mmCIF file with all atom_site columns, N, CA and C in Angstrom:
data_model
loop_
_atom_site.group_PDB
_atom_site.id
_atom_site.type_symbol
_atom_site.label_atom_id
_atom_site.label_alt_id
_atom_site.label_comp_id
_atom_site.label_asym_id
_atom_site.label_entity_id
_atom_site.label_seq_id
_atom_site.pdbx_PDB_ins_code
_atom_site.Cartn_x
_atom_site.Cartn_y
_atom_site.Cartn_z
_atom_site.occupancy
_atom_site.B_iso_or_equiv
_atom_site.pdbx_formal_charge
_atom_site.auth_seq_id
_atom_site.auth_comp_id
_atom_site.auth_asym_id
_atom_site.auth_atom_id
_atom_site.pdbx_PDB_model_num
ATOM 1   N N  . MET K 1 1  ? 35.424 17.501  26.294  1.00 55.00 ? 1  MET K N  1
ATOM 2   C CA . MET K 1 1  ? 35.459 17.052  24.941  1.00 55.00 ? 1  MET K CA 1
ATOM 3   C C  . MET K 1 1  ? 34.047 16.828  24.476  1.00 55.00 ? 1  MET K C  1
ATOM 4   N N  . ALA K 1 2  ? 33.780 17.176  23.290  1.00 65.00 ? 2  ALA K N  1
ATOM 5   C CA . ALA K 1 2  ? 32.454 17.067  22.705  1.00 65.00 ? 2  ALA K CA 1
ATOM 6   C C  . ALA K 1 2  ? 32.044 15.615  22.470  1.00 65.00 ? 2  ALA K C  1
ATOM 7   N N  . ASP K 1 3  ? 30.740 15.291  22.387  1.00 77.00 ? 3  ASP K N  1
ATOM 8   C CA . ASP K 1 3  ? 30.268 13.997  22.052  1.00 77.00 ? 3  ASP K CA 1
ATOM 9   C C  . ASP K 1 3  ? 30.698 13.644  20.643  1.00 77.00 ? 3  ASP K C  1
ATOM 10  N N  . LYS K 1 4  ? 30.953 12.315  20.390  1.00 80.00 ? 4  LYS K N  1
ATOM 11  C CA . LYS K 1 4  ? 31.252 11.923  19.051  1.00 80.00 ? 4  LYS K CA 1
ATOM 12  C C  . LYS K 1 4  ? 30.076 12.165  18.074  1.00 80.00 ? 4  LYS K C  1
ATOM 13  N N  . PHE K 1 5  ? 30.424 12.539  16.854  1.00 79.00 ? 5  PHE K N  1
ATOM 14  C CA . PHE K 1 5  ? 29.352 12.748  15.857  1.00 79.00 ? 5  PHE K CA 1
ATOM 15  C C  . PHE K 1 5  ? 28.867 11.488  15.395  1.00 79.00 ? 5  PHE K C  1
ATOM 16  N N  . ASP K 1 6  ? 27.574 11.270  15.371  1.00 73.00 ? 6  ASP K N  1
ATOM 17  C CA . ASP K 1 6  ? 26.948 9.961   14.879  1.00 73.00 ? 6  ASP K CA 1
ATOM 18  C C  . ASP K 1 6  ? 26.207 10.298  13.615  1.00 73.00 ? 6  ASP K C  1
ATOM 19  N N  . PRO K 1 7  ? 26.813 9.915   12.436  1.00 80.00 ? 7  PRO K N  1
ATOM 20  C CA . PRO K 1 7  ? 26.155 10.241  11.141  1.00 80.00 ? 7  PRO K CA 1
ATOM 21  C C  . PRO K 1 7  ? 24.886 9.518   10.859  1.00 80.00 ? 7  PRO K C  1
ATOM 22  N N  . ALA K 1 8  ? 24.659 8.435   11.578  1.00 80.00 ? 8  ALA K N  1
ATOM 23  C CA . ALA K 1 8  ? 23.437 7.632   11.389  1.00 80.00 ? 8  ALA K CA 1
ATOM 24  C C  . ALA K 1 8  ? 22.811 7.270   12.767  1.00 80.00 ? 8  ALA K C  1
ATOM 25  N N  . PRO K 1 9  ? 22.091 8.226   13.304  1.00 75.00 ? 9  PRO K N  1
ATOM 26  C CA . PRO K 1 9  ? 21.435 8.024   14.625  1.00 75.00 ? 9  PRO K CA 1
ATOM 27  C C  . PRO K 1 9  ? 20.366 6.863   14.395  1.00 75.00 ? 9  PRO K C  1
ATOM 28  N N  . ALA K 1 10 ? 19.873 6.380   15.504  1.00 79.00 ? 10 ALA K N  1
ATOM 29  C CA . ALA K 1 10 ? 18.947 5.297   15.499  1.00 79.00 ? 10 ALA K CA 1
ATOM 30  C C  . ALA K 1 10 ? 17.571 5.889   14.973  1.00 79.00 ? 10 ALA K C  1
ATOM 31  N N  . ASP K 1 11 ? 16.952 5.098   14.072  1.00 82.00 ? 11 ASP K N  1
ATOM 32  C CA . ASP K 1 11 ? 15.709 5.493   13.440  1.00 82.00 ? 11 ASP K CA 1
ATOM 33  C C  . ASP K 1 11 ? 14.618 5.184   14.445  1.00 82.00 ? 11 ASP K C  1
ATOM 34  N N  . LYS K 1 12 ? 13.942 6.248   14.943  1.00 81.00 ? 12 LYS K N  1
ATOM 35  C CA . LYS K 1 12 ? 12.897 6.059   15.877  1.00 81.00 ? 12 LYS K CA 1
ATOM 36  C C  . LYS K 1 12 ? 11.606 5.511   15.256  1.00 81.00 ? 12 LYS K C  1
ATOM 37  N N  . HIS K 1 13 ? 11.459 5.460   13.930  1.00 83.00 ? 13 HIS K N  1
ATOM 38  C CA . HIS K 1 13 ? 10.314 4.926   13.279  1.00 83.00 ? 13 HIS K CA 1
ATOM 39  C C  . HIS K 1 13 ? 10.509 3.534   12.784  1.00 83.00 ? 13 HIS K C  1
ATOM 40  N N  . ALA K 1 14 ? 11.703 2.941   12.991  1.00 83.00 ? 14 ALA K N  1
ATOM 41  C CA . ALA K 1 14 ? 11.996 1.581   12.495  1.00 83.00 ? 14 ALA K CA 1
ATOM 42  C C  . ALA K 1 14 ? 11.288 0.528   13.404  1.00 83.00 ? 14 ALA K C  1
ATOM 43  N N  . ASP K 1 15 ? 10.987 -0.570  12.834  1.00 83.00 ? 15 ASP K N  1
ATOM 44  C CA . ASP K 1 15 ? 10.435 -1.656  13.650  1.00 83.00 ? 15 ASP K CA 1
ATOM 45  C C  . ASP K 1 15 ? 11.437 -2.166  14.652  1.00 83.00 ? 15 ASP K C  1
ATOM 46  N N  . THR K 1 16 ? 10.886 -2.561  15.805  1.00 87.00 ? 16 THR K N  1
ATOM 47  C CA . THR K 1 16 ? 11.827 -3.216  16.744  1.00 87.00 ? 16 THR K CA 1
ATOM 48  C C  . THR K 1 16 ? 12.141 -4.614  16.276  1.00 87.00 ? 16 THR K C  1
ATOM 49  N N  . PRO K 1 17 ? 13.151 -5.232  16.661  1.00 87.00 ? 17 PRO K N  1
ATOM 50  C CA . PRO K 1 17 ? 13.404 -6.628  16.282  1.00 87.00 ? 17 PRO K CA 1
ATOM 51  C C  . PRO K 1 17 ? 12.299 -7.599  16.610  1.00 87.00 ? 17 PRO K C  1
ATOM 52  N N  . LYS K 1 18 ? 11.611 -7.446  17.748  1.00 91.00 ? 18 LYS K N  1
ATOM 53  C CA . LYS K 1 18 ? 10.469 -8.285  18.055  1.00 91.00 ? 18 LYS K CA 1
ATOM 54  C C  . LYS K 1 18 ? 9.322  -8.097  17.073  1.00 91.00 ? 18 LYS K C  1
ATOM 55  N N  . GLU K 1 19 ? 9.044  -6.868  16.714  1.00 89.00 ? 19 GLU K N  1
ATOM 56  C CA . GLU K 1 19 ? 7.984  -6.587  15.729  1.00 89.00 ? 19 GLU K CA 1
ATOM 57  C C  . GLU K 1 19 ? 8.317  -7.205  14.358  1.00 89.00 ? 19 GLU K C  1
ATOM 58  N N  . ARG K 1 20 ? 9.615  -7.030  13.968  1.00 90.00 ? 20 ARG K N  1
ATOM 59  C CA . ARG K 1 20 ? 10.046 -7.520  12.664  1.00 90.00 ? 20 ARG K CA 1
ATOM 60  C C  . ARG K 1 20 ? 9.958  -9.045  12.634  1.00 90.00 ? 20 ARG K C  1
ATOM 61  N N  . THR K 1 21 ? 10.361 -9.724  13.760  1.00 93.00 ? 21 THR K N  1
ATOM 62  C CA . THR K 1 21 ? 10.270 -11.170 13.769  1.00 93.00 ? 21 THR K CA 1
ATOM 63  C C  . THR K 1 21 ? 8.807  -11.620 13.706  1.00 93.00 ? 21 THR K C  1
ATOM 64  N N  . ALA K 1 22 ? 7.939  -10.907 14.359  1.00 92.00 ? 22 ALA K N  1
ATOM 65  C CA . ALA K 1 22 ? 6.513  -11.247 14.313  1.00 92.00 ? 22 ALA K CA 1
ATOM 66  C C  . ALA K 1 22 ? 5.954  -11.134 12.914  1.00 92.00 ? 22 ALA K C  1
ATOM 67  N N  . ALA K 1 23 ? 6.321  -10.039 12.198  1.00 90.00 ? 23 ALA K N  1
ATOM 68  C CA . ALA K 1 23 ? 5.902  -9.852  10.895  1.00 90.00 ? 23 ALA K CA 1
ATOM 69  C C  . ALA K 1 23 ? 6.397  -10.863 9.933   1.00 90.00 ? 23 ALA K C  1
ATOM 70  N N  . ASP K 1 24 ? 7.684  -11.348 10.140  1.00 92.00 ? 24 ASP K N  1
ATOM 71  C CA . ASP K 1 24 ? 8.303  -12.303 9.282   1.00 92.00 ? 24 ASP K CA 1
ATOM 72  C C  . ASP K 1 24 ? 7.604  -13.707 9.483   1.00 92.00 ? 24 ASP K C  1
ATOM 73  N N  . LYS K 1 25 ? 7.291  -13.948 10.783  1.00 94.00 ? 25 LYS K N  1
ATOM 74  C CA . LYS K 1 25 ? 6.635  -15.220 11.087  1.00 94.00 ? 25 LYS K CA 1
ATOM 75  C C  . LYS K 1 25 ? 5.221  -15.269 10.480  1.00 94.00 ? 25 LYS K C  1
ATOM 76  N N  . LYS K 1 26 ? 4.570  -14.080 10.502  1.00 92.00 ? 26 LYS K N  1
ATOM 77  C CA . LYS K 1 26 ? 3.153  -14.039 9.975   1.00 92.00 ? 26 LYS K CA 1
ATOM 78  C C  . LYS K 1 26 ? 3.239  -14.261 8.411   1.00 92.00 ? 26 LYS K C  1
ATOM 79  N N  . SER K 1 27 ? 4.111  -13.619 7.727   1.00 91.00 ? 27 SER K N  1
ATOM 80  C CA . SER K 1 27 ? 4.230  -13.817 6.266   1.00 91.00 ? 27 SER K CA 1
ATOM 81  C C  . SER K 1 27 ? 4.648  -15.253 5.964   1.00 91.00 ? 27 SER K C  1
ATOM 82  N N  . ASP K 1 28 ? 5.538  -15.799 6.721   1.00 93.00 ? 28 ASP K N  1
ATOM 83  C CA . ASP K 1 28 ? 6.026  -17.150 6.572   1.00 93.00 ? 28 ASP K CA 1
ATOM 84  C C  . ASP K 1 28 ? 4.772  -18.160 6.785   1.00 93.00 ? 28 ASP K C  1
ATOM 85  N N  . ASP K 1 29 ? 4.011  -17.892 7.813   1.00 92.00 ? 29 ASP K N  1
ATOM 86  C CA . ASP K 1 29 ? 2.787  -18.741 8.041   1.00 92.00 ? 29 ASP K CA 1
ATOM 87  C C  . ASP K 1 29 ? 1.772  -18.603 6.906   1.00 92.00 ? 29 ASP K C  1
ATOM 88  N N  . GLU K 1 30 ? 1.591  -17.392 6.339   1.00 89.00 ? 30 GLU K N  1
ATOM 89  C CA . GLU K 1 30 ? 0.665  -17.211 5.197   1.00 89.00 ? 30 GLU K CA 1
ATOM 90  C C  . GLU K 1 30 ? 1.210  -17.993 3.971   1.00 89.00 ? 30 GLU K C  1
ATOM 91  N N  . LEU K 1 31 ? 2.466  -17.911 3.754   1.00 87.00 ? 31 LEU K N  1
ATOM 92  C CA . LEU K 1 31 ? 3.035  -18.616 2.587   1.00 87.00 ? 31 LEU K CA 1
ATOM 93  C C  . LEU K 1 31 ? 2.829  -20.129 2.732   1.00 87.00 ? 31 LEU K C  1
ATOM 94  N N  . LYS K 1 32 ? 3.140  -20.692 3.931   1.00 88.00 ? 32 LYS K N  1
ATOM 95  C CA . LYS K 1 32 ? 3.002  -22.096 4.147   1.00 88.00 ? 32 LYS K CA 1
ATOM 96  C C  . LYS K 1 32 ? 1.542  -22.536 3.998   1.00 88.00 ? 32 LYS K C  1
ATOM 97  N N  . LYS K 1 33 ? 0.648  -21.713 4.478   1.00 86.00 ? 33 LYS K N  1
ATOM 98  C CA . LYS K 1 33 ? -0.784 -22.065 4.305   1.00 86.00 ? 33 LYS K CA 1
ATOM 99  C C  . LYS K 1 33 ? -1.209 -22.058 2.879   1.00 86.00 ? 33 LYS K C  1
ATOM 100 N N  . GLY K 1 34 ? -0.723 -20.982 2.154   1.00 81.00 ? 34 GLY K N  1
ATOM 101 C CA . GLY K 1 34 ? -1.010 -20.935 0.719   1.00 81.00 ? 34 GLY K CA 1
ATOM 102 C C  . GLY K 1 34 ? -0.444 -22.107 -0.072  1.00 81.00 ? 34 GLY K C  1
ATOM 103 N N  . LEU K 1 35 ? 0.770  -22.546 0.233   1.00 80.00 ? 35 LEU K N  1
ATOM 104 C CA . LEU K 1 35 ? 1.345  -23.646 -0.444  1.00 80.00 ? 35 LEU K CA 1
ATOM 105 C C  . LEU K 1 35 ? 0.573  -24.934 -0.119  1.00 80.00 ? 35 LEU K C  1
ATOM 106 N N  . LYS K 1 36 ? 0.190  -25.078 1.165   1.00 81.00 ? 36 LYS K N  1
ATOM 107 C CA . LYS K 1 36 ? -0.545 -26.325 1.536   1.00 81.00 ? 36 LYS K CA 1
ATOM 108 C C  . LYS K 1 36 ? -1.916 -26.388 0.938   1.00 81.00 ? 36 LYS K C  1
ATOM 109 N N  . ASP K 1 37 ? -2.593 -25.234 0.861   1.00 74.00 ? 37 ASP K N  1
ATOM 110 C CA . ASP K 1 37 ? -3.971 -25.194 0.253   1.00 74.00 ? 37 ASP K CA 1
ATOM 111 C C  . ASP K 1 37 ? -3.918 -25.282 -1.246  1.00 74.00 ? 37 ASP K C  1
ATOM 112 N N  . SER K 1 38 ? -2.839 -24.973 -1.914  1.00 70.00 ? 38 SER K N  1
ATOM 113 C CA . SER K 1 38 ? -2.736 -25.070 -3.373  1.00 70.00 ? 38 SER K CA 1
ATOM 114 C C  . SER K 1 38 ? -2.079 -26.311 -3.857  1.00 70.00 ? 38 SER K C  1
ATOM 115 N N  . PHE K 1 39 ? -1.705 -27.190 -3.043  1.00 68.00 ? 39 PHE K N  1
ATOM 116 C CA . PHE K 1 39 ? -1.028 -28.446 -3.452  1.00 68.00 ? 39 PHE K CA 1
ATOM 117 C C  . PHE K 1 39 ? -1.997 -29.477 -3.969  1.00 68.00 ? 39 PHE K C  1
ATOM 118 N N  . PRO K 1 40 ? -1.846 -30.166 -5.003  1.00 66.00 ? 40 PRO K N  1
ATOM 119 C CA . PRO K 1 40 ? -0.777 -30.055 -5.989  1.00 66.00 ? 40 PRO K CA 1
ATOM 120 C C  . PRO K 1 40 ? -1.223 -29.073 -7.095  1.00 66.00 ? 40 PRO K C  1
ATOM 121 N N  . ALA K 1 41 ? -0.335 -28.165 -7.448  1.00 60.00 ? 41 ALA K N  1
ATOM 122 C CA . ALA K 1 41 ? -0.667 -27.238 -8.491  1.00 60.00 ? 41 ALA K CA 1
ATOM 123 C C  . ALA K 1 41 ? 0.689  -26.736 -9.101  1.00 60.00 ? 41 ALA K C  1
ATOM 124 N N  . SER K 1 42 ? 0.599  -26.281 -10.296 1.00 63.00 ? 42 SER K N  1
ATOM 125 C CA . SER K 1 42 ? 1.792  -25.762 -10.956 1.00 63.00 ? 42 SER K CA 1
ATOM 126 C C  . SER K 1 42 ? 2.088  -24.301 -10.642 1.00 63.00 ? 42 SER K C  1
ATOM 127 N N  . ASP K 1 43 ? 1.011  -23.477 -10.236 1.00 63.00 ? 43 ASP K N  1
ATOM 128 C CA . ASP K 1 43 ? 1.213  -22.097 -9.991  1.00 63.00 ? 43 ASP K CA 1
ATOM 129 C C  . ASP K 1 43 ? 1.552  -21.849 -8.579  1.00 63.00 ? 43 ASP K C  1
ATOM 130 N N  . PRO K 1 44 ? 2.398  -20.805 -8.258  1.00 62.00 ? 44 PRO K N  1
ATOM 131 C CA . PRO K 1 44 ? 2.775  -20.476 -6.883  1.00 62.00 ? 44 PRO K CA 1
ATOM 132 C C  . PRO K 1 44 ? 1.525  -19.809 -6.281  1.00 62.00 ? 44 PRO K C  1
ATOM 133 N N  . PRO K 1 45 ? 1.474  -19.797 -4.949  1.00 61.00 ? 45 PRO K N  1
ATOM 134 C CA . PRO K 1 45 ? 0.404  -19.163 -4.210  1.00 61.00 ? 45 PRO K CA 1
ATOM 135 C C  . PRO K 1 45 ? 0.276  -17.673 -4.514  1.00 61.00 ? 45 PRO K C  1
ATOM 136 N N  . SER K 1 46 ? -0.816 -17.084 -4.463  1.00 64.00 ? 46 SER K N  1
ATOM 137 C CA . SER K 1 46 ? -1.133 -15.720 -4.831  1.00 64.00 ? 46 SER K CA 1
ATOM 138 C C  . SER K 1 46 ? -0.309 -14.734 -4.058  1.00 64.00 ? 46 SER K C  1
ATOM 139 N N  . ASN K 1 47 ? 0.033  -15.014 -2.811  1.00 65.00 ? 47 ASN K N  1
ATOM 140 C CA . ASN K 1 47 ? 0.808  -13.959 -2.071  1.00 65.00 ? 47 ASN K CA 1
ATOM 141 C C  . ASN K 1 47 ? 2.233  -13.852 -2.493  1.00 65.00 ? 47 ASN K C  1
ATOM 142 N N  . THR K 1 48 ? 2.738  -14.648 -3.424  1.00 63.00 ? 48 THR K N  1
ATOM 143 C CA . THR K 1 48 ? 4.031  -14.498 -3.951  1.00 63.00 ? 48 THR K CA 1
ATOM 144 C C  . THR K 1 48 ? 3.986  -13.815 -5.377  1.00 63.00 ? 48 THR K C  1
ATOM 145 N N  . GLN K 1 49 ? 2.761  -13.711 -5.932  1.00 63.00 ? 49 GLN K N  1
ATOM 146 C CA . GLN K 1 49 ? 2.559  -13.019 -7.239  1.00 63.00 ? 49 GLN K CA 1
ATOM 147 C C  . GLN K 1 49 ? 2.603  -11.532 -7.111  1.00 63.00 ? 49 GLN K C  1
ATOM 148 N N  . PRO K 1 50 ? 3.147  -10.750 -7.985  1.00 66.00 ? 50 PRO K N  1
ATOM 149 C CA . PRO K 1 50 ? 2.997  -9.324  -7.930  1.00 66.00 ? 50 PRO K CA 1
ATOM 150 C C  . PRO K 1 50 ? 1.568  -8.851  -8.257  1.00 66.00 ? 50 PRO K C  1
ATOM 151 N N  . ALA K 1 51 ? 1.201  -7.707  -7.741  1.00 69.00 ? 51 ALA K N  1
ATOM 152 C CA . ALA K 1 51 ? -0.099 -7.195  -8.032  1.00 69.00 ? 51 ALA K CA 1
ATOM 153 C C  . ALA K 1 51 ? -0.228 -6.870  -9.569  1.00 69.00 ? 51 ALA K C  1
ATOM 154 N N  . LYS K 1 52 ? -1.435 -6.990  -10.074 1.00 72.00 ? 52 LYS K N  1
ATOM 155 C CA . LYS K 1 52 ? -1.657 -6.662  -11.490 1.00 72.00 ? 52 LYS K CA 1
ATOM 156 C C  . LYS K 1 52 ? -1.489 -5.169  -11.717 1.00 72.00 ? 52 LYS K C  1
ATOM 157 N N  . SER K 1 53 ? -0.869 -4.901  -12.860 1.00 72.00 ? 53 SER K N  1
ATOM 158 C CA . SER K 1 53 ? -0.666 -3.501  -13.244 1.00 72.00 ? 53 SER K CA 1
ATOM 159 C C  . SER K 1 53 ? -1.924 -2.983  -13.990 1.00 72.00 ? 53 SER K C  1
ATOM 160 N N  . VAL K 1 54 ? -1.931 -1.771  -14.232 1.00 72.00 ? 54 VAL K N  1
ATOM 161 C CA . VAL K 1 54 ? -3.058 -1.078  -14.876 1.00 72.00 ? 54 VAL K CA 1
ATOM 162 C C  . VAL K 1 54 ? -3.180 -1.732  -16.326 1.00 72.00 ? 54 VAL K C  1
ATOM 163 N N  . ASP K 1 55 ? -2.065 -1.998  -17.003 1.00 72.00 ? 55 ASP K N  1
ATOM 164 C CA . ASP K 1 55 ? -2.067 -2.592  -18.297 1.00 72.00 ? 55 ASP K CA 1
ATOM 165 C C  . ASP K 1 55 ? -2.715 -4.027  -18.329 1.00 72.00 ? 55 ASP K C  1
ATOM 166 N N  . ASP K 1 56 ? -2.539 -4.765  -17.163 1.00 64.00 ? 56 ASP K N  1
ATOM 167 C CA . ASP K 1 56 ? -3.084 -6.105  -17.124 1.00 64.00 ? 56 ASP K CA 1
ATOM 168 C C  . ASP K 1 56 ? -4.643 -6.114  -16.955 1.00 64.00 ? 56 ASP K C  1
ATOM 169 N N  . ALA K 1 57 ? -5.167 -5.001  -16.543 1.00 60.00 ? 57 ALA K N  1
ATOM 170 C CA . ALA K 1 57 ? -6.620 -5.010  -16.261 1.00 60.00 ? 57 ALA K CA 1
ATOM 171 C C  . ALA K 1 57 ? -7.441 -5.032  -17.493 1.00 60.00 ? 57 ALA K C  1
ATOM 172 N N  . ASP K 1 58 ? -6.845 -4.665  -18.611 1.00 57.00 ? 58 ASP K N  1
ATOM 173 C CA . ASP K 1 58 ? -7.593 -4.680  -19.922 1.00 57.00 ? 58 ASP K CA 1
ATOM 174 C C  . ASP K 1 58 ? -7.957 -6.034  -20.354 1.00 57.00 ? 58 ASP K C  1
#
């Protein structure tokens, strides 16, 4: 009997769970540092703001 057809094989380029967890922890640590360094302020830290568009540069 032939092997079962797998329509979605494993992605060899995807991050491993360990790499993904490390990246999530790094971004979480950056956010906490940004919040701590900006307190008290009314604006959110810059890493939560979207990048400026070409139209904003004017």
